[in-house]
PDB file of C-alpha atoms in Angstrom:
ATOM      1  CA  MET A  29      59.965  65.111  57.105  1.00 50.00           C
ATOM      2  CA  ALA A  30      57.180  63.343  54.999  1.00 58.00           C
ATOM      3  CA  PRO A  31      55.185  65.572  52.506  1.00 59.00           C
ATOM      4  CA  PRO A  32      51.568  66.635  53.584  1.00 57.00           C
ATOM      5  CA  THR A  33      49.714  66.083  50.355  1.00 56.00           C
ATOM      6  CA  LYS A  34      49.471  62.481  50.541  1.00 57.00           C
ATOM      7  CA  ALA A  35      47.620  62.532  53.957  1.00 55.00           C
ATOM      8  CA  THR A  36      45.741  65.345  53.150  1.00 56.00           C
ATOM      9  CA  SER A  37      44.609  64.569  49.769  1.00 65.00           C
ATOM     10  CA  LYS A  38      43.790  61.242  51.828  1.00 72.00           C
ATOM     11  CA  LYS A  39      41.881  63.036  54.354  1.00 75.00           C
ATOM     12  CA  GLY A  40      39.936  64.891  51.845  1.00 79.00           C
ATOM     13  CA  ASP A  41      38.857  61.708  49.854  1.00 88.00           C
ATOM     14  CA  LEU A  42      37.183  60.189  53.037  1.00 87.00           C
ATOM     15  CA  LYS A  43      35.377  63.018  53.763  1.00 88.00           C
ATOM     16  CA  ALA A  44      34.091  63.273  50.376  1.00 88.00           C
ATOM     17  CA  GLN A  45      33.086  59.834  50.471  1.00 89.00           C
ATOM     18  CA  ALA A  46      31.735  60.019  53.815  1.00 88.00           C
ATOM     19  CA  LEU A  47      29.263  62.680  52.518  1.00 88.00           C
ATOM     20  CA  LYS A  48      28.287  61.185  49.327  1.00 87.00           C
ATOM     21  CA  VAL A  49      27.490  58.141  52.146  1.00 85.00           C
ATOM     22  CA  ALA A  50      25.337  60.513  54.254  1.00 85.00           C
ATOM     23  CA  LYS A  51      23.442  62.085  51.101  1.00 84.00           C
ATOM     24  CA  ALA A  52      22.658  58.258  49.859  1.00 81.00           C
ATOM     25  CA  VAL A  53      21.302  57.803  53.680  1.00 81.00           C
ATOM     26  CA  LYS A  54      18.992  60.738  53.182  1.00 79.00           C
ATOM     27  CA  ALA A  55      17.821  60.548  50.071  1.00 75.00           C
ATOM     28  CA  GLY A  56      16.923  57.049  50.375  1.00 68.00           C
ATOM     29  CA  THR A  57      18.424  54.258  48.411  1.00 58.00           C
ATOM     30  CA  SER A  58      17.165  51.471  46.839  1.00 63.00           C
ATOM     31  CA  ALA A  59      18.407  48.997  49.831  1.00 58.00           C
ATOM     32  CA  LEU A  60      16.711  51.591  52.570  1.00 58.00           C
ATOM     33  CA  LYS A  61      13.396  52.179  50.349  1.00 65.00           C
ATOM     34  CA  LYS A  62      10.334  49.811  51.083  1.00 71.00           C
ATOM     35  CA  LYS A  63       8.876  48.597  48.608  1.00 75.00           C
ATOM     36  CA  ALA A  64       5.170  49.237  48.318  1.00 84.00           C
ATOM     37  CA  LYS A  65       3.139  45.724  48.719  1.00 87.00           C
ATOM     38  CA  LYS A  66       0.700  44.668  45.544  1.00 87.00           C
ATOM     39  CA  ILE A  67      -2.750  44.471  46.436  1.00 90.00           C
ATOM     40  CA  ARG A  68      -3.969  41.339  45.209  1.00 90.00           C
ATOM     41  CA  THR A  69      -7.446  41.023  43.947  1.00 92.00           C
ATOM     42  CA  SER A  70      -8.213  37.072  43.105  1.00 93.00           C
ATOM     43  CA  VAL A  71      -7.266  34.612  46.345  1.00 94.00           C
ATOM     44  CA  THR A  72      -6.634  32.131  43.202  1.00 95.00           C
ATOM     45  CA  PHE A  73      -3.271  32.478  42.108  1.00 94.00           C
ATOM     46  CA  HIS A  74      -2.269  32.426  38.211  1.00 94.00           C
ATOM     47  CA  ARG A  75       1.060  31.786  36.911  1.00 95.00           C
ATOM     48  CA  PRO A  76       2.423  34.904  35.413  1.00 94.00           C
ATOM     49  CA  LYS A  77       2.316  35.055  31.713  1.00 96.00           C
ATOM     50  CA  THR A  78       5.873  34.677  30.820  1.00 97.00           C
ATOM     51  CA  LEU A  79       7.772  35.202  27.035  1.00 97.00           C
ATOM     52  CA  LYS A  80       7.120  33.283  24.698  1.00 97.00           C
ATOM     53  CA  LYS A  81       9.322  33.121  21.677  1.00 97.00           C
ATOM     54  CA  GLU A  82       9.337  32.690  18.140  1.00 97.00           C
ATOM     55  CA  ARG A  83      11.054  29.598  16.476  1.00 95.00           C
ATOM     56  CA  ASN A  84      14.075  30.206  15.099  1.00 96.00           C
ATOM     57  CA  PRO A  85      15.177  26.475  13.613  1.00 94.00           C
ATOM     58  CA  LYS A  86      18.584  26.010  13.361  1.00 95.00           C
ATOM     59  CA  TYR A  87      17.861  23.318  10.576  1.00 92.00           C
ATOM     60  CA  PRO A  88      14.258  22.865   8.261  1.00 90.00           C
ATOM     61  CA  ARG A  89      12.295  19.326   9.710  1.00 90.00           C
ATOM     62  CA  ILE A  90      11.162  19.073   6.448  1.00 89.00           C
ATOM     63  CA  SER A  91      13.493  18.173   4.275  1.00 87.00           C
ATOM     64  CA  ALA A  92      11.747  18.355   0.904  1.00 87.00           C
ATOM     65  CA  PRO A  93       8.050  19.596  -0.042  1.00 84.00           C
ATOM     66  CA  PRO A  94       5.332  17.326   0.405  1.00 84.00           C
ATOM     67  CA  ARG A  95       4.269  16.265  -3.433  1.00 82.00           C
ATOM     68  CA  SER A  96       0.634  16.229  -4.332  1.00 78.00           C
ATOM     69  CA  LYS A  97       0.077  12.376  -4.126  1.00 85.00           C
ATOM     70  CA  LEU A  98      -2.513  11.982  -6.138  1.00 90.00           C
ATOM     71  CA  ASP A  99      -1.046  12.639  -9.682  1.00 92.00           C
ATOM     72  CA  HIS A 100      -3.033  11.661 -12.976  1.00 93.00           C
ATOM     73  CA  PHE A 101      -0.778   8.972 -13.419  1.00 94.00           C
ATOM     74  CA  GLN A 102      -1.641   7.287  -9.630  1.00 95.00           C
ATOM     75  CA  ILE A 103      -5.206   8.631  -9.977  1.00 96.00           C
ATOM     76  CA  LEU A 104      -6.080   6.053 -12.899  1.00 96.00           C
ATOM     77  CA  LYS A 105      -4.408   3.019 -11.865  1.00 96.00           C
ATOM     78  CA  TYR A 106      -5.437   0.128 -15.603  1.00 96.00           C
ATOM     79  CA  PRO A 107      -7.679  -0.180 -17.909  1.00 96.00           C
ATOM     80  CA  LEU A 108     -10.731  -3.169 -17.184  1.00 95.00           C
ATOM     81  CA  THR A 109      -9.805  -5.636 -19.268  1.00 94.00           C
ATOM     82  CA  THR A 110     -12.848  -8.616 -18.583  1.00 95.00           C
ATOM     83  CA  GLU A 111     -15.751  -9.294 -20.652  1.00 97.00           C
ATOM     84  CA  SER A 112     -18.419  -7.400 -19.324  1.00 95.00           C
ATOM     85  CA  ALA A 113     -16.315  -4.632 -19.560  1.00 95.00           C
ATOM     86  CA  MET A 114     -15.010  -5.172 -23.428  1.00 96.00           C
ATOM     87  CA  LYS A 115     -18.658  -5.634 -24.232  1.00 96.00           C
ATOM     88  CA  LYS A 116     -18.990  -1.839 -22.823  1.00 94.00           C
ATOM     89  CA  ILE A 117     -16.146  -0.616 -25.163  1.00 93.00           C
ATOM     90  CA  GLU A 118     -17.387  -2.425 -28.422  1.00 95.00           C
ATOM     91  CA  ASP A 119     -21.245  -1.693 -27.217  1.00 96.00           C
ATOM     92  CA  HIS A 120     -21.322   1.573 -25.257  1.00 95.00           C
ATOM     93  CA  ASN A 121     -18.167   3.592 -26.175  1.00 94.00           C
ATOM     94  CA  THR A 122     -17.316   3.496 -22.140  1.00 95.00           C
ATOM     95  CA  LEU A 123     -14.395   3.383 -20.953  1.00 94.00           C
ATOM     96  CA  VAL A 124     -13.732   1.352 -18.004  1.00 96.00           C
ATOM     97  CA  PHE A 125     -10.795   1.697 -15.297  1.00 97.00           C
ATOM     98  CA  ILE A 126      -9.388   0.660 -11.964  1.00 97.00           C
ATOM     99  CA  VAL A 127      -8.761   3.641 -10.243  1.00 97.00           C
ATOM    100  CA  ASP A 128      -7.643   5.194  -6.553  1.00 96.00           C
ATOM    101  CA  ILE A 129      -9.773   4.859  -4.095  1.00 96.00           C
ATOM    102  CA  ARG A 130      -9.017   8.456  -2.691  1.00 95.00           C
ATOM    103  CA  ALA A 131      -9.914  10.140  -6.281  1.00 96.00           C
ATOM    104  CA  ASP A 132     -13.012  11.893  -6.708  1.00 96.00           C
ATOM    105  CA  LYS A 133     -15.076  11.860  -9.826  1.00 97.00           C
ATOM    106  CA  LYS A 134     -13.822  15.501 -10.618  1.00 97.00           C
ATOM    107  CA  LYS A 135     -10.297  13.976 -10.311  1.00 96.00           C
ATOM    108  CA  ILE A 136     -10.827  10.975 -12.097  1.00 97.00           C
ATOM    109  CA  LYS A 137     -11.699  13.102 -15.525  1.00 97.00           C
ATOM    110  CA  ASN A 138      -9.014  15.064 -15.480  1.00 97.00           C
ATOM    111  CA  ALA A 139      -6.699  12.291 -15.332  1.00 97.00           C
ATOM    112  CA  VAL A 140      -8.415  10.829 -18.126  1.00 97.00           C
ATOM    113  CA  LYS A 141      -8.275  13.833 -20.150  1.00 97.00           C
ATOM    114  CA  LYS A 142      -4.303  14.857 -18.652  1.00 96.00           C
ATOM    115  CA  MET A 143      -3.801  11.055 -20.223  1.00 95.00           C
ATOM    116  CA  TYR A 144      -5.514  10.280 -23.101  1.00 96.00           C
ATOM    117  CA  ASP A 145      -6.692  13.913 -24.305  1.00 97.00           C
ATOM    118  CA  ILE A 146     -10.426  12.874 -24.658  1.00 95.00           C
ATOM    119  CA  GLN A 147     -12.962  14.414 -22.394  1.00 96.00           C
ATOM    120  CA  ALA A 148     -14.963  12.137 -20.618  1.00 95.00           C
ATOM    121  CA  LYS A 149     -18.601  13.098 -21.052  1.00 96.00           C
ATOM    122  CA  LYS A 150     -19.817  11.195 -17.805  1.00 96.00           C
ATOM    123  CA  VAL A 151     -17.971   9.464 -14.863  1.00 97.00           C
ATOM    124  CA  ASN A 152     -19.539   6.834 -12.864  1.00 97.00           C
ATOM    125  CA  THR A 153     -17.824   5.444  -9.332  1.00 96.00           C
ATOM    126  CA  LEU A 154     -18.017   1.985  -7.842  1.00 95.00           C
ATOM    127  CA  ILE A 155     -15.920   0.476  -4.637  1.00 96.00           C
ATOM    128  CA  ARG A 156     -15.978  -2.941  -5.568  1.00 95.00           C
ATOM    129  CA  PRO A 157     -16.040  -6.000  -2.981  1.00 96.00           C
ATOM    130  CA  ASP A 158     -11.795  -6.256  -2.982  1.00 95.00           C
ATOM    131  CA  GLY A 159     -11.899  -2.364  -1.854  1.00 93.00           C
ATOM    132  CA  THR A 160     -10.525  -1.282  -5.276  1.00 87.00           C
TER     133      THR A 160
END
């Protein structure tokens, strides 16, 4: 004779499983329930807004931070040594420099102060025909 405990326990499991399924059918699972239809208020379709993640780079795209391109060495290129410039130096106590085209009067004034430790009273600028 075979032991009856195994057969009854198997039947009990099947019965419990059947009851579980019946309960789920009665309650209504997600597969059986109907999804409520979304009401559309506009006839034009708009693509849904998706998740926008913050950038998380693996390495910096710029290796070094950019330095100031117009320092005082870059602003004052060289003093002008023409006869008329020399005459200005002697007669009017005026210095004449060729400077960077991007420098404004304040930058030129500060560059002269840094380079030569003199306070410029006034700065006159002129763009020459050759573009300097």
